[in-house]
Amino acid sequence: MQALEIKQTLNKLMQVIEDYLLANDHAQTAVLNYRPAHLLKEDLNLEIGASGIPLNDLFADIELYLKNSVRTSHPLYFNQLNGGLQLPSFIGDIISALSNTTMATYEVSPVASLMEKELIKKVNYAIGWEMGEGIMTSGGSNSNLQALLCARQKFFPEFKAEGLSNAKLAVFVSSQAHYSFGKALNILGFGTSNLFLVEADEQGRMIPEALKSAISGARIKGYLPLFIGATSGTTVYGAFDPLQAIAKIAREENLWLHVDGAWGGIVLFSEKYRQLIAGVDRADSFCWDAHKTLGAPLMSSFFTTKHKGILKDTNGLETGGEYIFHGYADEVLDSGTQSLQCGRRVDALKVWLLWKFYGDQGLDDFIDSRFALAKYATETIINHPELELLHQPEYLNICFIVKNFDTKELRKKLIQEGKTMVNYSHGPNGERFFRLVVHNSQTSKESLDQFFNLLTNQN
Ligand code: ABU
């Protein structure tokens, strides 16, 4: 490609990006332009022909892509635990694509390897694991899988070479834990039925006494209890499991304790809200997704552990990687031997840039600002005659209903209108409710007012 063509194309691209992001400020910009798949297919011209087309012509497809995608950076987007726009990390993601390297070895990703180590150190220091280690992963699910593998390695190192034998390894998480634990048990060959779902209280927190009896019950039935997965910030209720009590049980029973803080782990960096995660230092491993509450682009996921060396013991292989890992650098910087992946994209840059931009105090202030929004949303619901709060939020999840409306039907209508997007879940008896999450960095009190107006002006 000639220099002039590169220049013209990039100018055009910058214009597309600018128009897209600035449109979020226009009151009339929709969050989504919902089209059923059969109609969308007709609009998109998906077929790839035998002959190519000029790059310039692909901009029409890019415009169509953006027009028909959900605007997760919109202030009224609340559907998933990722969303919002953090410009420093958006830039970081573009620069990662520009240099397009892999994290496998220090020699191909020198700066990113050092940045990743710095970020891991910051997370571990915040926990109190000065001697710990960690790795960025492809998401919270992958971090939970990694935690299970580390636990297996610590207690049953022989399984790495020999396989599981007939061991019935038991894993304990609360009934509100993320479904990735079930997936991980499937992948690892532990068997999904070896996942014990421990009862949670009405706020969605694991009940320690129920955990204790689930472990003894499993032992009686011939299981080998291995792992407790506590959650700091459950996806639906935003509940924080009581880590001190759970850590005590983990120690008594000699089990690995992992804290899934993918969603709520950010409170680690908040002076005011850190107490929600008190006891995390007594765990063996921890994970946190900066693409969730902090709003960095997907994926920005951290797995950390206090057991130095365990990642290489768990993921490293004796042979096969010699052609990549030449040992030029300090071995610990060749993180490919510590990861489940071979090729691994640079996720560190976008998080490092964002954290550098904020500083520790700015990050703390950002967390405070999201809790303030959660309080505002909660009060609005309590004071609104047509809304009903289901329970007092512990975090940024606000579960509520719109009286006299079927939640599922109302959500469908909202999606068709395209002005906002919010998810719903259901309680133990199938009763549906909205799950509003207020982490989106673009959301303000005014956006929340608009959101509640949209929900309550439906007649
Ligand atoms: N681990 C992704 C969770 C997505 C969500 O609850 O919206």
Tab-separated table of C-alpha atoms and ligand atoms in Angstrom:
chain	number	residue	atom	x	y	z
A	1	MET	CA	0.000	0.000	0.000
A	2	GLN	CA	1.347	3.433	-0.949
A	3	ALA	CA	1.973	6.129	1.681
A	4	LEU	CA	-0.733	8.367	0.221
A	5	GLU	CA	-3.328	5.588	0.346
A	6	ILE	CA	-2.422	4.788	3.969
A	7	LYS	CA	-2.773	8.459	4.844
A	8	GLN	CA	-6.141	8.923	3.096
A	9	THR	CA	-7.523	5.735	4.604
A	10	LEU	CA	-6.460	6.675	8.113
A	11	ASN	CA	-7.935	10.163	7.775
A	12	LYS	CA	-11.207	8.580	6.797
A	13	LEU	CA	-10.992	6.141	9.684
A	14	MET	CA	-10.320	8.938	12.184
A	15	GLN	CA	-13.419	10.712	10.904
A	16	VAL	CA	-15.525	7.573	11.355
A	17	ILE	CA	-14.245	7.160	14.925
A	18	GLU	CA	-14.810	10.819	15.776
A	19	ASP	CA	-18.350	10.852	14.365
A	20	TYR	CA	-19.171	7.649	16.211
A	21	LEU	CA	-17.912	8.715	19.614
A	22	LEU	CA	-19.260	12.276	19.483
A	23	ALA	CA	-22.697	10.987	18.542
A	24	ASN	CA	-23.032	9.537	22.057
A	25	ASP	CA	-23.610	13.098	23.264
A	26	HIS	CA	-26.628	13.637	21.012
A	27	ALA	CA	-29.857	13.024	22.814
A	28	GLN	CA	-31.372	11.262	19.799
A	29	THR	CA	-28.546	8.749	19.276
A	30	ALA	CA	-29.870	5.243	19.825
A	31	VAL	CA	-28.079	2.609	21.901
A	32	LEU	CA	-29.044	0.026	19.331
A	33	ASN	CA	-30.845	-0.368	16.076
A	34	TYR	CA	-32.473	-3.714	16.686
A	35	ARG	CA	-32.975	-5.865	13.595
A	36	PRO	CA	-33.945	-9.536	13.653
A	37	ALA	CA	-31.162	-11.695	12.176
A	38	HIS	CA	-33.028	-12.539	8.960
A	39	LEU	CA	-33.509	-8.854	8.120
A	40	LEU	CA	-30.055	-7.787	9.259
A	41	LYS	CA	-28.502	-10.431	7.017
A	42	GLU	CA	-30.171	-8.830	4.015
A	43	ASP	CA	-28.813	-5.391	4.935
A	44	LEU	CA	-25.241	-6.490	5.468
A	45	ASN	CA	-24.109	-8.074	2.209
A	46	LEU	CA	-22.207	-10.722	4.180
A	47	GLU	CA	-21.091	-12.853	1.267
A	48	ILE	CA	-17.379	-12.767	0.440
A	49	GLY	CA	-16.912	-12.949	-3.323
A	50	ALA	CA	-14.164	-14.533	-5.418
A	51	SER	CA	-12.720	-11.114	-6.275
A	52	GLY	CA	-11.742	-8.576	-3.664
A	53	ILE	CA	-12.915	-4.964	-3.515
A	54	PRO	CA	-10.957	-1.731	-2.936
A	55	LEU	CA	-10.280	-0.840	0.692
A	56	ASN	CA	-12.043	2.464	0.229
A	57	ASP	CA	-15.279	0.651	-0.603
A	58	LEU	CA	-15.097	-1.317	2.644
A	59	PHE	CA	-15.968	1.849	4.541
A	60	ALA	CA	-19.595	1.318	3.577
A	61	ASP	CA	-19.442	-2.032	5.403
A	62	ILE	CA	-17.735	-0.417	8.386
A	63	GLU	CA	-20.533	2.168	8.579
A	64	LEU	CA	-23.114	-0.616	8.378
A	65	TYR	CA	-21.310	-2.543	11.083
A	66	LEU	CA	-21.328	0.428	13.440
A	67	LYS	CA	-24.892	1.404	12.612
A	68	ASN	CA	-26.135	-2.082	13.478
A	69	SER	CA	-23.954	-2.775	16.505
A	70	VAL	CA	-24.845	-2.014	20.097
A	71	ARG	CA	-23.262	1.206	21.361
A	72	THR	CA	-21.737	-0.025	24.591
A	73	SER	CA	-20.111	3.393	25.091
A	74	HIS	CA	-23.528	5.099	25.228
A	75	PRO	CA	-24.495	6.551	28.641
A	76	LEU	CA	-27.768	4.552	28.565
A	77	TYR	CA	-26.093	1.196	27.960
A	78	PHE	CA	-26.428	-0.993	31.050
A	79	ASN	CA	-26.831	-4.460	29.647
A	80	GLN	CA	-23.533	-6.139	30.418
A	81	LEU	CA	-20.780	-5.799	32.981
A	82	ASN	CA	-18.547	-4.156	30.408
A	83	GLY	CA	-19.309	-0.831	28.748
A	84	GLY	CA	-18.592	2.888	28.791
A	85	LEU	CA	-15.644	4.638	27.207
A	86	GLN	CA	-12.235	5.230	28.708
A	87	LEU	CA	-10.319	7.145	26.068
A	88	PRO	CA	-6.783	6.361	27.355
A	89	SER	CA	-7.419	2.637	27.192
A	90	PHE	CA	-9.304	2.892	23.892
A	91	ILE	CA	-6.111	4.462	22.512
A	92	GLY	CA	-4.067	1.723	24.189
A	93	ASP	CA	-6.087	-0.928	22.380
A	94	ILE	CA	-5.508	0.758	19.030
A	95	ILE	CA	-1.782	0.990	19.706
A	96	SER	CA	-1.712	-2.691	20.717
A	97	ALA	CA	-3.250	-3.555	17.348
A	98	LEU	CA	-0.786	-1.256	15.629
A	99	SER	CA	2.305	-2.940	17.081
A	100	ASN	CA	0.471	-6.287	17.022
A	101	THR	CA	2.825	-8.450	18.994
A	102	THR	CA	2.375	-11.433	21.276
A	103	MET	CA	3.051	-11.629	24.985
A	104	ALA	CA	4.756	-15.031	24.710
A	105	THR	CA	8.293	-13.771	25.239
A	106	TYR	CA	10.030	-10.668	26.489
A	107	GLU	CA	11.960	-10.337	23.242
A	108	VAL	CA	8.795	-9.845	21.139
A	109	SER	CA	6.916	-7.707	23.679
A	110	PRO	CA	9.548	-5.967	25.825
A	111	VAL	CA	7.540	-2.938	26.960
A	112	ALA	CA	4.237	-4.750	27.307
A	113	SER	CA	5.878	-7.539	29.339
A	114	LEU	CA	7.260	-5.006	31.796
A	115	MET	CA	3.928	-3.150	31.934
A	116	GLU	CA	2.066	-6.370	32.636
A	117	LYS	CA	4.475	-7.232	35.453
A	118	GLU	CA	3.989	-3.753	36.898
A	119	LEU	CA	0.197	-4.106	36.839
A	120	ILE	CA	0.322	-7.563	38.402
A	121	LYS	CA	2.585	-6.176	41.108
A	122	LYS	CA	0.111	-3.374	41.820
A	123	VAL	CA	-2.783	-5.815	42.145
A	124	ASN	CA	-0.770	-8.149	44.363
A	125	TYR	CA	0.531	-5.328	46.554
A	126	ALA	CA	-3.016	-4.070	47.030
A	127	ILE	CA	-3.934	-7.529	48.301
A	128	GLY	CA	-0.809	-7.859	50.427
A	129	TRP	CA	0.918	-10.540	48.314
A	130	GLU	CA	4.291	-8.863	47.852
A	131	MET	CA	5.816	-12.170	46.748
A	132	GLY	CA	2.960	-13.137	44.445
A	133	GLU	CA	2.759	-13.489	40.676
A	134	GLY	CA	0.104	-13.378	37.964
A	135	ILE	CA	-0.822	-13.257	34.332
A	136	MET	CA	-3.361	-11.427	32.186
A	137	THR	CA	-5.904	-13.842	30.785
A	138	SER	CA	-8.568	-13.918	28.108
A	139	GLY	CA	-11.300	-13.087	30.652
A	140	GLY	CA	-12.751	-13.878	34.059
A	141	SER	CA	-13.853	-17.348	32.957
A	142	ASN	CA	-10.311	-18.150	31.918
A	143	SER	CA	-8.992	-16.791	35.233
A	144	ASN	CA	-11.341	-19.084	37.152
A	145	LEU	CA	-10.161	-22.017	35.037
A	146	GLN	CA	-6.566	-21.007	35.752
A	147	ALA	CA	-7.286	-20.923	39.490
A	148	LEU	CA	-8.668	-24.472	39.386
A	149	LEU	CA	-5.616	-25.687	37.489
A	150	CYS	CA	-3.268	-24.073	40.021
A	151	ALA	CA	-5.190	-25.757	42.846
A	152	ARG	CA	-4.908	-29.115	41.093
A	153	GLN	CA	-1.181	-28.515	40.618
A	154	LYS	CA	-0.646	-27.637	44.271
A	155	PHE	CA	-2.482	-30.611	45.731
A	156	PHE	CA	-2.148	-33.216	42.969
A	157	PRO	CA	0.945	-32.367	40.885
A	158	GLU	CA	1.020	-35.888	39.466
A	159	PHE	CA	-2.265	-35.283	37.603
A	160	LYS	CA	-0.466	-32.971	35.184
A	161	ALA	CA	1.344	-35.878	33.540
A	162	GLU	CA	-0.861	-38.792	34.490
A	163	GLY	CA	-4.359	-37.338	34.175
A	164	LEU	CA	-7.046	-37.338	36.804
A	165	SER	CA	-7.182	-41.084	37.592
A	166	ASN	CA	-10.502	-41.764	39.308
A	167	ALA	CA	-10.266	-38.896	41.757
A	168	LYS	CA	-13.587	-37.188	42.421
A	169	LEU	CA	-12.316	-33.655	42.984
A	170	ALA	CA	-14.961	-31.468	44.564
A	171	VAL	CA	-15.298	-27.747	43.966
A	172	PHE	CA	-17.469	-25.410	46.049
A	173	VAL	CA	-18.960	-22.112	44.917
A	174	SER	CA	-22.114	-20.279	45.946
A	175	SER	CA	-25.361	-20.757	44.071
A	176	GLN	CA	-24.860	-17.176	42.810
A	177	ALA	CA	-21.335	-17.772	41.448
A	178	HIS	CA	-20.528	-17.308	37.783
A	179	TYR	CA	-21.324	-20.219	35.474
A	180	SER	CA	-17.709	-20.305	34.290
A	181	PHE	CA	-16.871	-22.631	37.185
A	182	GLY	CA	-19.134	-25.280	35.659
A	183	LYS	CA	-17.501	-24.705	32.280
A	184	ALA	CA	-14.049	-25.025	33.825
A	185	LEU	CA	-14.930	-28.343	35.463
A	186	ASN	CA	-16.097	-29.572	32.089
A	187	ILE	CA	-12.876	-28.480	30.364
A	188	LEU	CA	-10.659	-29.930	33.090
A	189	GLY	CA	-12.414	-33.276	33.121
A	190	PHE	CA	-13.356	-32.884	36.808
A	191	GLY	CA	-16.987	-33.456	35.831
A	192	THR	CA	-19.634	-30.778	36.089
A	193	SER	CA	-21.505	-32.783	38.721
A	194	ASN	CA	-18.509	-32.338	41.037
A	195	LEU	CA	-19.432	-28.679	41.372
A	196	PHE	CA	-21.244	-28.086	44.672
A	197	LEU	CA	-23.486	-25.029	44.719
A	198	VAL	CA	-23.536	-23.718	48.263
A	199	GLU	CA	-26.611	-21.919	49.531
A	200	ALA	CA	-26.543	-18.123	49.519
A	201	ASP	CA	-28.432	-15.734	51.816
A	202	GLU	CA	-31.154	-13.340	50.633
A	203	GLN	CA	-28.486	-10.805	49.570
A	204	GLY	CA	-26.772	-13.453	47.419
A	205	ARG	CA	-23.778	-14.094	49.726
A	206	MET	CA	-22.440	-17.574	50.354
A	207	ILE	CA	-23.479	-18.913	53.783
A	208	PRO	CA	-20.299	-20.136	55.536
A	209	GLU	CA	-22.141	-22.781	57.625
A	210	ALA	CA	-23.667	-24.178	54.426
A	211	LEU	CA	-20.181	-24.321	52.897
A	212	LYS	CA	-18.842	-26.195	55.907
A	213	SER	CA	-21.589	-28.791	55.747
A	214	ALA	CA	-21.302	-29.136	51.953
A	215	ILE	CA	-17.605	-29.953	52.360
A	216	SER	CA	-18.174	-32.545	55.100
A	217	GLY	CA	-21.078	-34.038	53.135
A	218	ALA	CA	-18.862	-34.371	50.071
A	219	ARG	CA	-16.097	-36.060	52.078
A	220	ILE	CA	-18.587	-38.592	53.447
A	221	LYS	CA	-19.655	-39.409	49.880
A	222	GLY	CA	-16.031	-40.097	48.855
A	223	TYR	CA	-15.201	-36.821	47.122
A	224	LEU	CA	-11.823	-35.130	47.479
A	225	PRO	CA	-12.598	-31.491	48.263
A	226	LEU	CA	-10.078	-29.318	46.442
A	227	PHE	CA	-11.254	-25.779	45.885
A	228	ILE	CA	-13.539	-23.035	47.143
A	229	GLY	CA	-14.463	-20.282	44.679
A	230	ALA	CA	-15.695	-17.251	46.609
A	231	THR	CA	-17.200	-14.350	44.695
A	232	SER	CA	-16.587	-10.664	45.275
A	233	GLY	CA	-19.368	-9.063	43.289
A	234	THR	CA	-21.829	-11.627	41.949
A	235	THR	CA	-23.062	-10.880	38.459
A	236	VAL	CA	-26.752	-10.519	39.304
A	237	TYR	CA	-26.975	-9.126	42.850
A	238	GLY	CA	-23.453	-7.706	43.196
A	239	ALA	CA	-22.994	-9.663	46.419
A	240	PHE	CA	-19.697	-10.110	48.245
A	241	ASP	CA	-19.140	-13.484	49.898
A	242	PRO	CA	-17.834	-13.220	53.498
A	243	LEU	CA	-14.159	-13.891	52.816
A	244	GLN	CA	-12.920	-13.965	56.416
A	245	ALA	CA	-15.272	-16.762	57.404
A	246	ILE	CA	-14.679	-18.631	54.137
A	247	ALA	CA	-10.885	-18.305	54.474
A	248	LYS	CA	-11.083	-19.844	57.945
A	249	ILE	CA	-12.935	-22.843	56.501
A	250	ALA	CA	-10.467	-23.131	53.617
A	251	ARG	CA	-7.591	-23.253	56.090
A	252	GLU	CA	-9.288	-25.798	58.382
A	253	GLU	CA	-10.136	-28.029	55.433
A	254	ASN	CA	-6.833	-27.453	53.604
A	255	LEU	CA	-8.496	-26.279	50.378
A	256	TRP	CA	-7.450	-23.763	47.746
A	257	LEU	CA	-9.387	-20.524	48.087
A	258	HIS	CA	-9.911	-18.468	44.960
A	259	VAL	CA	-11.668	-15.096	44.975
A	260	ASP	CA	-13.536	-14.341	41.767
A	261	GLY	CA	-13.421	-10.552	41.849
A	262	ALA	CA	-13.942	-10.215	38.095
A	263	TRP	CA	-16.784	-7.786	38.698
A	264	GLY	CA	-16.319	-6.493	42.245
A	265	GLY	CA	-12.571	-6.857	42.708
A	266	ILE	CA	-12.014	-3.210	41.866
A	267	VAL	CA	-12.979	-2.273	45.450
A	268	LEU	CA	-9.470	-3.413	46.336
A	269	PHE	CA	-8.311	0.010	45.154
A	270	SER	CA	-10.872	2.014	47.112
A	271	GLU	CA	-10.152	3.328	50.554
A	272	LYS	CA	-13.843	3.563	51.365
A	273	TYR	CA	-15.142	0.285	49.902
A	274	ARG	CA	-12.154	-2.002	50.352
A	275	GLN	CA	-13.752	-3.514	53.453
A	276	LEU	CA	-16.160	-5.373	51.121
A	277	ILE	CA	-13.269	-7.624	50.169
A	278	ALA	CA	-11.636	-7.918	53.614
A	279	GLY	CA	-9.923	-11.281	53.932
A	280	VAL	CA	-8.828	-11.523	50.299
A	281	ASP	CA	-5.201	-11.644	51.486
A	282	ARG	CA	-5.998	-15.016	53.089
A	283	ALA	CA	-6.966	-16.503	49.716
A	284	ASP	CA	-4.635	-18.356	47.337
A	285	SER	CA	-5.680	-16.626	44.136
A	286	PHE	CA	-7.719	-13.729	42.885
A	287	CYS	CA	-9.040	-12.385	39.611
A	288	TRP	CA	-10.237	-9.000	38.460
A	289	ASP	CA	-11.504	-7.697	35.100
A	290	ALA	CA	-10.535	-4.117	34.318
A	291	HIS	CA	-12.896	-4.299	31.327
A	292	LYS	CA	-15.827	-4.512	33.711
A	293	THR	CA	-16.059	-1.806	36.368
A	294	LEU	CA	-13.124	0.225	35.103
A	295	GLY	CA	-14.414	0.248	31.514
A	296	ALA	CA	-11.182	-0.677	29.706
A	297	PRO	CA	-11.907	-2.391	26.367
A	298	LEU	CA	-12.469	-6.150	26.369
A	299	MET	CA	-10.418	-8.099	27.452
A	300	SER	CA	-8.488	-6.703	30.407
A	301	SER	CA	-8.371	-9.574	32.859
A	302	PHE	CA	-5.996	-10.358	35.695
A	303	PHE	CA	-5.298	-13.620	37.481
A	304	THR	CA	-2.972	-13.337	40.463
A	305	THR	CA	-1.780	-15.748	43.118
A	306	LYS	CA	0.360	-15.604	46.210
A	307	HIS	CA	2.151	-18.844	45.257
A	308	LYS	CA	5.209	-17.727	43.338
A	309	GLY	CA	6.254	-20.214	40.675
A	310	ILE	CA	2.955	-22.063	40.510
A	311	LEU	CA	1.933	-20.627	37.125
A	312	LYS	CA	4.980	-22.106	35.429
A	313	ASP	CA	4.595	-25.400	37.297
A	314	THR	CA	0.963	-25.520	36.183
A	315	ASN	CA	1.170	-24.303	32.587
A	316	GLY	CA	4.763	-24.941	31.547
A	317	LEU	CA	5.699	-28.050	29.585
A	318	GLU	CA	9.008	-29.875	29.614
A	319	THR	CA	9.375	-29.940	25.856
A	320	GLY	CA	7.909	-28.480	22.695
A	321	GLY	CA	8.384	-24.774	23.319
A	322	GLU	CA	12.166	-24.587	22.908
A	323	TYR	CA	11.815	-22.938	19.514
A	324	ILE	CA	10.067	-19.960	21.175
A	325	PHE	CA	11.549	-19.774	24.666
A	326	HIS	CA	15.265	-19.289	24.093
A	327	GLY	CA	16.006	-18.013	27.563
A	328	TYR	CA	17.611	-14.747	26.462
A	329	ALA	CA	15.688	-12.741	29.004
A	330	ASP	CA	15.029	-13.182	32.661
A	331	GLU	CA	12.905	-16.315	32.449
A	332	VAL	CA	10.100	-14.848	34.472
A	333	LEU	CA	9.498	-12.245	31.752
A	334	ASP	CA	8.867	-14.938	29.133
A	335	SER	CA	5.306	-15.219	30.289
A	336	GLY	CA	4.268	-17.724	27.612
A	337	THR	CA	5.387	-20.549	29.902
A	338	GLN	CA	3.080	-19.238	32.616
A	339	SER	CA	-0.012	-18.829	30.470
A	340	LEU	CA	-2.661	-21.170	29.102
A	341	GLN	CA	-2.213	-19.433	25.774
A	342	CYS	CA	0.661	-19.428	23.304
A	343	GLY	CA	-0.151	-16.314	21.284
A	344	ARG	CA	-1.504	-13.765	23.717
A	345	ARG	CA	-2.506	-10.246	22.767
A	346	VAL	CA	-1.172	-7.201	24.543
A	347	ASP	CA	-3.871	-6.264	27.038
A	348	ALA	CA	-1.482	-4.597	29.472
A	349	LEU	CA	-0.997	-1.363	27.539
A	350	LYS	CA	-4.634	-0.248	27.648
A	351	VAL	CA	-4.915	-0.865	31.403
A	352	TRP	CA	-1.509	0.635	32.168
A	353	LEU	CA	-2.338	3.818	30.204
A	354	LEU	CA	-5.671	4.176	31.955
A	355	TRP	CA	-4.213	3.648	35.421
A	356	LYS	CA	-1.345	6.023	34.678
A	357	PHE	CA	-3.907	8.593	33.486
A	358	TYR	CA	-6.012	8.239	36.647
A	359	GLY	CA	-3.290	7.591	39.211
A	360	ASP	CA	-4.278	5.633	42.325
A	361	GLN	CA	-6.286	8.537	43.705
A	362	GLY	CA	-8.150	9.072	40.428
A	363	LEU	CA	-9.043	5.398	40.353
A	364	ASP	CA	-10.307	5.589	43.920
A	365	ASP	CA	-12.390	8.668	42.988
A	366	PHE	CA	-13.832	6.857	39.971
A	367	ILE	CA	-14.944	3.966	42.199
A	368	ASP	CA	-16.542	6.434	44.635
A	369	SER	CA	-18.372	8.110	41.759
A	370	ARG	CA	-19.910	4.794	40.644
A	371	PHE	CA	-21.063	3.986	44.188
A	372	ALA	CA	-22.605	7.471	44.330
A	373	LEU	CA	-24.538	6.682	41.130
A	374	ALA	CA	-25.723	3.382	42.605
A	375	LYS	CA	-27.019	5.284	45.637
A	376	TYR	CA	-28.774	7.804	43.394
A	377	ALA	CA	-30.413	5.053	41.335
A	378	THR	CA	-31.496	3.252	44.489
A	379	GLU	CA	-33.072	6.384	45.968
A	380	THR	CA	-34.810	7.177	42.689
A	381	ILE	CA	-36.373	3.712	42.666
A	382	ILE	CA	-37.421	3.908	46.319
A	383	ASN	CA	-39.062	7.294	45.768
A	384	HIS	CA	-40.794	6.385	42.508
A	385	PRO	CA	-44.374	5.101	42.865
A	386	GLU	CA	-44.090	2.858	39.811
A	387	LEU	CA	-40.782	1.221	40.740
A	388	GLU	CA	-39.923	-1.329	43.411
A	389	LEU	CA	-36.471	-2.097	44.754
A	390	LEU	CA	-35.852	-5.788	45.425
A	391	HIS	CA	-33.107	-5.388	47.978
A	392	GLN	CA	-30.613	-2.847	49.243
A	393	PRO	CA	-27.596	-3.009	46.885
A	394	GLU	CA	-24.195	-3.862	48.282
A	395	TYR	CA	-22.418	-2.814	45.089
A	396	LEU	CA	-23.295	-1.367	41.661
A	397	ASN	CA	-26.103	-3.819	40.810
A	398	ILE	CA	-29.574	-2.477	41.420
A	399	CYS	CA	-32.307	-5.057	41.101
A	400	PHE	CA	-35.827	-3.712	40.712
A	401	ILE	CA	-39.123	-4.111	38.938
A	402	VAL	CA	-41.458	-1.754	37.121
A	403	LYS	CA	-44.819	-2.351	38.783
A	404	ASN	CA	-47.617	-3.728	36.577
A	405	PHE	CA	-45.207	-4.628	33.774
A	406	ASP	CA	-43.793	-7.967	32.751
A	407	THR	CA	-40.023	-7.394	32.925
A	408	LYS	CA	-39.164	-9.580	29.960
A	409	GLU	CA	-41.797	-7.986	27.719
A	410	LEU	CA	-40.850	-4.476	28.780
A	411	ARG	CA	-37.167	-5.164	28.097
A	412	LYS	CA	-38.053	-6.482	24.660
A	413	LYS	CA	-39.958	-3.293	23.932
A	414	LEU	CA	-37.063	-1.145	25.176
A	415	ILE	CA	-34.679	-3.019	22.896
A	416	GLN	CA	-36.972	-2.531	19.928
A	417	GLU	CA	-37.176	1.179	20.699
A	418	GLY	CA	-33.376	1.190	20.965
A	419	LYS	CA	-33.056	4.030	23.472
A	420	THR	CA	-31.574	1.996	26.294
A	421	MET	CA	-30.410	-1.545	26.971
A	422	VAL	CA	-30.609	-3.188	30.372
A	423	ASN	CA	-30.563	-6.833	31.361
A	424	TYR	CA	-32.904	-8.837	33.551
A	425	SER	CA	-32.624	-11.924	35.683
A	426	HIS	CA	-34.934	-13.946	37.863
A	427	GLY	CA	-35.179	-15.000	41.492
A	428	PRO	CA	-35.480	-18.526	42.918
A	429	ASN	CA	-39.163	-18.765	42.024
A	430	GLY	CA	-38.744	-17.472	38.515
A	431	GLU	CA	-39.827	-13.905	39.342
A	432	ARG	CA	-38.159	-11.564	36.879
A	433	PHE	CA	-36.477	-8.266	37.666
A	434	PHE	CA	-34.233	-5.729	35.988
A	435	ARG	CA	-30.536	-5.775	36.807
A	436	LEU	CA	-29.274	-2.249	36.405
A	437	VAL	CA	-25.472	-1.926	36.637
A	438	VAL	CA	-23.972	1.543	36.963
A	439	HIS	CA	-20.289	1.125	36.156
A	440	ASN	CA	-20.477	2.805	32.719
A	441	SER	CA	-18.057	5.756	32.868
A	442	GLN	CA	-20.343	7.808	30.566
A	443	THR	CA	-23.393	7.464	32.800
A	444	SER	CA	-24.437	10.407	34.959
A	445	LYS	CA	-27.391	11.185	37.227
A	446	GLU	CA	-29.083	12.790	34.202
A	447	SER	CA	-28.657	9.568	32.207
A	448	LEU	CA	-30.234	7.632	35.054
A	449	ASP	CA	-33.168	10.076	35.095
A	450	GLN	CA	-33.592	9.494	31.357
A	451	PHE	CA	-33.386	5.744	31.882
A	452	PHE	CA	-36.083	5.647	34.551
A	453	ASN	CA	-38.267	7.969	32.465
A	454	LEU	CA	-38.015	5.571	29.548
A	455	LEU	CA	-39.069	2.686	31.777
A	456	THR	CA	-41.962	4.415	33.459
A	457	ASN	CA	-43.434	6.332	30.486
A	458	GLN	CA	-44.569	3.280	28.598
A	459	ASN	CA	-48.327	3.735	28.426
B	1	ABU	N1	-18.575	-12.534	32.810
B	1	ABU	C1	-19.426	-11.737	32.057
B	1	ABU	C2	-20.657	-11.317	32.845
B	1	ABU	C3	-21.590	-10.670	31.925
B	1	ABU	C4	-22.782	-10.048	32.608
B	1	ABU	O1	-23.198	-10.486	33.689
B	1	ABU	O2	-23.342	-9.095	32.101
